[in-house]
mmCIF file with all atom_site columns, C-alpha atoms in Angstrom:
data_model
loop_
_atom_site.group_PDB
_atom_site.id
_atom_site.type_symbol
_atom_site.label_atom_id
_atom_site.label_alt_id
_atom_site.label_comp_id
_atom_site.label_asym_id
_atom_site.label_entity_id
_atom_site.label_seq_id
_atom_site.pdbx_PDB_ins_code
_atom_site.Cartn_x
_atom_site.Cartn_y
_atom_site.Cartn_z
_atom_site.occupancy
_atom_site.B_iso_or_equiv
_atom_site.pdbx_formal_charge
_atom_site.auth_seq_id
_atom_site.auth_comp_id
_atom_site.auth_asym_id
_atom_site.auth_atom_id
_atom_site.pdbx_PDB_model_num
ATOM 1   C CA . MET L 1 1   ? 15.147  21.185  -23.479 1.00 0.00 ? 1   MET L CA 1
ATOM 2   C CA . ASP L 1 2   ? 16.046  24.048  -21.163 1.00 0.00 ? 2   ASP L CA 1
ATOM 3   C CA . LEU L 1 3   ? 16.504  23.795  -17.392 1.00 0.00 ? 3   LEU L CA 1
ATOM 4   C CA . PHE L 1 4   ? 12.913  24.849  -16.642 1.00 0.00 ? 4   PHE L CA 1
ATOM 5   C CA . ASP L 1 5   ? 11.482  22.199  -18.965 1.00 0.00 ? 5   ASP L CA 1
ATOM 6   C CA . GLN L 1 6   ? 13.727  19.561  -17.392 1.00 0.00 ? 6   GLN L CA 1
ATOM 7   C CA . HIS L 1 7   ? 12.571  20.560  -13.910 1.00 0.00 ? 7   HIS L CA 1
ATOM 8   C CA . LEU L 1 8   ? 8.912   20.511  -14.981 1.00 0.00 ? 8   LEU L CA 1
ATOM 9   C CA . ALA L 1 9   ? 9.346   17.062  -16.548 1.00 0.00 ? 9   ALA L CA 1
ATOM 10  C CA . LYS L 1 10  ? 10.930  15.762  -13.338 1.00 0.00 ? 10  LYS L CA 1
ATOM 11  C CA . ILE L 1 11  ? 8.117   17.130  -11.174 1.00 0.00 ? 11  ILE L CA 1
ATOM 12  C CA . THR L 1 12  ? 5.511   15.604  -13.495 1.00 0.00 ? 12  THR L CA 1
ATOM 13  C CA . GLU L 1 13  ? 7.249   12.216  -13.426 1.00 0.00 ? 13  GLU L CA 1
ATOM 14  C CA . GLU L 1 14  ? 7.487   12.245  -9.632  1.00 0.00 ? 14  GLU L CA 1
ATOM 15  C CA . SER L 1 15  ? 3.879   13.298  -9.105  1.00 0.00 ? 15  SER L CA 1
ATOM 16  C CA . ALA L 1 16  ? 2.424   10.799  -11.589 1.00 0.00 ? 16  ALA L CA 1
ATOM 17  C CA . PRO L 1 17  ? 2.468   7.898   -9.081  1.00 0.00 ? 17  PRO L CA 1
ATOM 18  C CA . LEU L 1 18  ? 0.794   10.091  -6.465  1.00 0.00 ? 18  LEU L CA 1
ATOM 19  C CA . ALA L 1 19  ? -1.904  11.124  -8.912  1.00 0.00 ? 19  ALA L CA 1
ATOM 20  C CA . ALA L 1 20  ? -2.509  7.475   -9.813  1.00 0.00 ? 20  ALA L CA 1
ATOM 21  C CA . ARG L 1 21  ? -2.664  6.578   -6.119  1.00 0.00 ? 21  ARG L CA 1
ATOM 22  C CA . ASP L 1 22  ? -5.212  9.320   -5.499  1.00 0.00 ? 22  ASP L CA 1
ATOM 23  C CA . ARG L 1 23  ? -7.380  8.077   -8.391  1.00 0.00 ? 23  ARG L CA 1
ATOM 24  C CA . ILE L 1 24  ? -7.253  4.513   -7.046  1.00 0.00 ? 24  ILE L CA 1
ATOM 25  C CA . PHE L 1 25  ? -8.369  5.582   -3.576  1.00 0.00 ? 25  PHE L CA 1
ATOM 26  C CA . THR L 1 26  ? -11.080 7.864   -4.935  1.00 0.00 ? 26  THR L CA 1
ATOM 27  C CA . PHE L 1 27  ? -12.453 4.931   -6.936  1.00 0.00 ? 27  PHE L CA 1
ATOM 28  C CA . ALA L 1 28  ? -12.177 2.484   -4.007  1.00 0.00 ? 28  ALA L CA 1
ATOM 29  C CA . GLN L 1 29  ? -14.270 4.639   -1.651  1.00 0.00 ? 29  GLN L CA 1
ATOM 30  C CA . LEU L 1 30  ? -12.819 2.974   1.424   1.00 0.00 ? 30  LEU L CA 1
ATOM 31  C CA . GLN L 1 31  ? -14.545 3.165   4.765   1.00 0.00 ? 31  GLN L CA 1
ATOM 32  C CA . ARG L 1 32  ? -12.659 3.499   8.066   1.00 0.00 ? 32  ARG L CA 1
ATOM 33  C CA . HIS L 1 33  ? -13.349 -0.158  8.980   1.00 0.00 ? 33  HIS L CA 1
ATOM 34  C CA . HIS L 1 34  ? -12.396 -1.795  5.653   1.00 0.00 ? 34  HIS L CA 1
ATOM 35  C CA . LEU L 1 35  ? -9.571  -4.261  5.101   1.00 0.00 ? 35  LEU L CA 1
ATOM 36  C CA . VAL L 1 36  ? -7.093  -3.559  2.301   1.00 0.00 ? 36  VAL L CA 1
ATOM 37  C CA . LEU L 1 37  ? -4.798  -6.019  0.556   1.00 0.00 ? 37  LEU L CA 1
ATOM 38  C CA . ASP L 1 38  ? -2.036  -4.279  -1.424  1.00 0.00 ? 38  ASP L CA 1
ATOM 39  C CA . LEU L 1 39  ? -0.920  -6.991  -3.827  1.00 0.00 ? 39  LEU L CA 1
ATOM 40  C CA . ASN L 1 40  ? 2.196   -5.189  -5.039  1.00 0.00 ? 40  ASN L CA 1
ATOM 41  C CA . ALA L 1 41  ? 3.408   -3.185  -2.072  1.00 0.00 ? 41  ALA L CA 1
ATOM 42  C CA . ALA L 1 42  ? 7.077   -2.963  -3.053  1.00 0.00 ? 42  ALA L CA 1
ATOM 43  C CA . THR L 1 43  ? 7.411   0.767   -2.361  1.00 0.00 ? 43  THR L CA 1
ATOM 44  C CA . GLY L 1 44  ? 4.436   1.131   -0.042  1.00 0.00 ? 44  GLY L CA 1
ATOM 45  C CA . LEU L 1 45  ? 2.848   3.776   -2.286  1.00 0.00 ? 45  LEU L CA 1
ATOM 46  C CA . LEU L 1 46  ? -0.655  2.367   -1.734  1.00 0.00 ? 46  LEU L CA 1
ATOM 47  C CA . THR L 1 47  ? 0.050   0.771   1.635   1.00 0.00 ? 47  THR L CA 1
ATOM 48  C CA . TRP L 1 48  ? 0.729   4.007   3.535   1.00 0.00 ? 48  TRP L CA 1
ATOM 49  C CA . GLU L 1 49  ? -2.331  5.746   2.117   1.00 0.00 ? 49  GLU L CA 1
ATOM 50  C CA . ALA L 1 50  ? -4.454  2.695   2.944   1.00 0.00 ? 50  ALA L CA 1
ATOM 51  C CA . ILE L 1 51  ? -3.264  2.843   6.554   1.00 0.00 ? 51  ILE L CA 1
ATOM 52  C CA . ARG L 1 52  ? -4.320  6.472   6.699   1.00 0.00 ? 52  ARG L CA 1
ATOM 53  C CA . GLN L 1 53  ? -7.755  5.772   5.214   1.00 0.00 ? 53  GLN L CA 1
ATOM 54  C CA . VAL L 1 54  ? -8.710  2.644   7.179   1.00 0.00 ? 54  VAL L CA 1
ATOM 55  C CA . PRO L 1 55  ? -7.604  3.310   10.767  1.00 0.00 ? 55  PRO L CA 1
ATOM 56  C CA . GLU L 1 56  ? -10.247 0.975   12.202  1.00 0.00 ? 56  GLU L CA 1
ATOM 57  C CA . GLY L 1 57  ? -9.706  -1.753  9.607   1.00 0.00 ? 57  GLY L CA 1
ATOM 58  C CA . GLY L 1 58  ? -6.433  -3.264  8.574   1.00 0.00 ? 58  GLY L CA 1
ATOM 59  C CA . VAL L 1 59  ? -3.883  -3.317  5.798   1.00 0.00 ? 59  VAL L CA 1
ATOM 60  C CA . TYR L 1 60  ? -2.075  -6.319  4.360   1.00 0.00 ? 60  TYR L CA 1
ATOM 61  C CA . ALA L 1 61  ? 0.929   -5.591  2.148   1.00 0.00 ? 61  ALA L CA 1
ATOM 62  C CA . CYS L 1 62  ? 2.214   -8.278  -0.200  1.00 0.00 ? 62  CYS L CA 1
ATOM 63  C CA . VAL L 1 63  ? 5.740   -7.903  -1.563  1.00 0.00 ? 63  VAL L CA 1
ATOM 64  C CA . ARG L 1 64  ? 7.658   -10.160 -3.925  1.00 0.00 ? 64  ARG L CA 1
ATOM 65  C CA . ASN L 1 65  ? 10.824  -10.640 -1.877  1.00 0.00 ? 65  ASN L CA 1
ATOM 66  C CA . ARG L 1 66  ? 12.198  -10.549 1.638   1.00 0.00 ? 66  ARG L CA 1
ATOM 67  C CA . SER L 1 67  ? 14.268  -7.377  1.083   1.00 0.00 ? 67  SER L CA 1
ATOM 68  C CA . ASP L 1 68  ? 11.127  -5.383  0.162   1.00 0.00 ? 68  ASP L CA 1
ATOM 69  C CA . ALA L 1 69  ? 9.386   -6.830  3.225   1.00 0.00 ? 69  ALA L CA 1
ATOM 70  C CA . ASN L 1 70  ? 12.296  -5.813  5.444   1.00 0.00 ? 70  ASN L CA 1
ATOM 71  C CA . ALA L 1 71  ? 12.291  -2.278  4.030   1.00 0.00 ? 71  ALA L CA 1
ATOM 72  C CA . LEU L 1 72  ? 8.547   -1.845  4.631   1.00 0.00 ? 72  LEU L CA 1
ATOM 73  C CA . ASN L 1 73  ? 8.826   -3.347  8.110   1.00 0.00 ? 73  ASN L CA 1
ATOM 74  C CA . GLU L 1 74  ? 11.534  -0.822  8.989   1.00 0.00 ? 74  GLU L CA 1
ATOM 75  C CA . LEU L 1 75  ? 9.251   2.033   7.908   1.00 0.00 ? 75  LEU L CA 1
ATOM 76  C CA . ALA L 1 76  ? 6.222   0.525   9.636   1.00 0.00 ? 76  ALA L CA 1
ATOM 77  C CA . ALA L 1 77  ? 8.139   0.273   12.913  1.00 0.00 ? 77  ALA L CA 1
ATOM 78  C CA . ALA L 1 78  ? 7.662   4.030   13.322  1.00 0.00 ? 78  ALA L CA 1
ATOM 79  C CA . LEU L 1 79  ? 3.875   3.569   13.464  1.00 0.00 ? 79  LEU L CA 1
ATOM 80  C CA . PRO L 1 80  ? 1.877   2.609   16.550  1.00 0.00 ? 80  PRO L CA 1
ATOM 81  C CA . GLU L 1 81  ? 1.597   -1.171  16.612  1.00 0.00 ? 81  GLU L CA 1
ATOM 82  C CA . THR L 1 82  ? -2.160  -1.113  16.023  1.00 0.00 ? 82  THR L CA 1
ATOM 83  C CA . MET L 1 83  ? -1.688  0.840   12.781  1.00 0.00 ? 83  MET L CA 1
ATOM 84  C CA . ARG L 1 84  ? 1.107   -1.266  11.282  1.00 0.00 ? 84  ARG L CA 1
ATOM 85  C CA . PRO L 1 85  ? 0.346   -3.230  8.134   1.00 0.00 ? 85  PRO L CA 1
ATOM 86  C CA . ILE L 1 86  ? 0.751   -6.983  7.998   1.00 0.00 ? 86  ILE L CA 1
ATOM 87  C CA . ILE L 1 87  ? 3.662   -7.342  5.561   1.00 0.00 ? 87  ILE L CA 1
ATOM 88  C CA . PHE L 1 88  ? 4.490   -10.625 3.843   1.00 0.00 ? 88  PHE L CA 1
ATOM 89  C CA . ALA L 1 89  ? 6.433   -11.868 0.832   1.00 0.00 ? 89  ALA L CA 1
ATOM 90  C CA . ALA L 1 90  ? 4.623   -14.046 -1.693  1.00 0.00 ? 90  ALA L CA 1
ATOM 91  C CA . SER L 1 91  ? 4.605   -14.910 -5.379  1.00 0.00 ? 91  SER L CA 1
ATOM 92  C CA . VAL L 1 92  ? 1.638   -14.310 -7.646  1.00 0.00 ? 92  VAL L CA 1
ATOM 93  C CA . ALA L 1 93  ? 0.910   -18.054 -7.584  1.00 0.00 ? 93  ALA L CA 1
ATOM 94  C CA . GLN L 1 94  ? 0.506   -17.930 -3.787  1.00 0.00 ? 94  GLN L CA 1
ATOM 95  C CA . ILE L 1 95  ? -2.073  -15.118 -3.786  1.00 0.00 ? 95  ILE L CA 1
ATOM 96  C CA . PRO L 1 96  ? -5.219  -17.359 -3.801  1.00 0.00 ? 96  PRO L CA 1
ATOM 97  C CA . ALA L 1 97  ? -4.019  -19.227 -0.694  1.00 0.00 ? 97  ALA L CA 1
ATOM 98  C CA . ILE L 1 98  ? -3.115  -15.975 1.030   1.00 0.00 ? 98  ILE L CA 1
ATOM 99  C CA . ARG L 1 99  ? -6.540  -14.527 0.243   1.00 0.00 ? 99  ARG L CA 1
ATOM 100 C CA . LYS L 1 100 ? -8.139  -17.484 2.023   1.00 0.00 ? 100 LYS L CA 1
ATOM 101 C CA . TYR L 1 101 ? -5.838  -16.946 5.025   1.00 0.00 ? 101 TYR L CA 1
ATOM 102 C CA . VAL L 1 102 ? -6.746  -13.265 5.219   1.00 0.00 ? 102 VAL L CA 1
ATOM 103 C CA . LEU L 1 103 ? -10.472 -14.047 5.074   1.00 0.00 ? 103 LEU L CA 1
ATOM 104 C CA . ILE L 1 104 ? -10.187 -16.751 7.731   1.00 0.00 ? 104 ILE L CA 1
ATOM 105 C CA . LYS L 1 105 ? -8.073  -14.564 10.030  1.00 0.00 ? 105 LYS L CA 1
ATOM 106 C CA . THR L 1 106 ? -10.480 -11.611 9.854   1.00 0.00 ? 106 THR L CA 1
ATOM 107 C CA . GLU L 1 107 ? -13.508 -13.781 10.639  1.00 0.00 ? 107 GLU L CA 1
ATOM 108 C CA . ASN L 1 108 ? -12.005 -14.988 13.936  1.00 0.00 ? 108 ASN L CA 1
#
């Protein structure tokens, strides 16, 4: 594989997550006022786009550990407070209880 082919492969690999993200958001057809729950927000790939697409709604970002939560919180600190996602660490087993909390909180 020559240098050009290596570079092309790298670009394709790096853009694949962005292409997948774009397909997800095209399918979701979010409205400005919707709420989004990113169930695997480790890198924030979907979280940041959700914030952009639902400025009047809200974004919840679930991560699997405290270090991922801290990293996302550091990035979110640069946003206006009203645009920041709600970031929390939870296991897959805890998701049903969290879903109930999110629904209750948004109804109040």
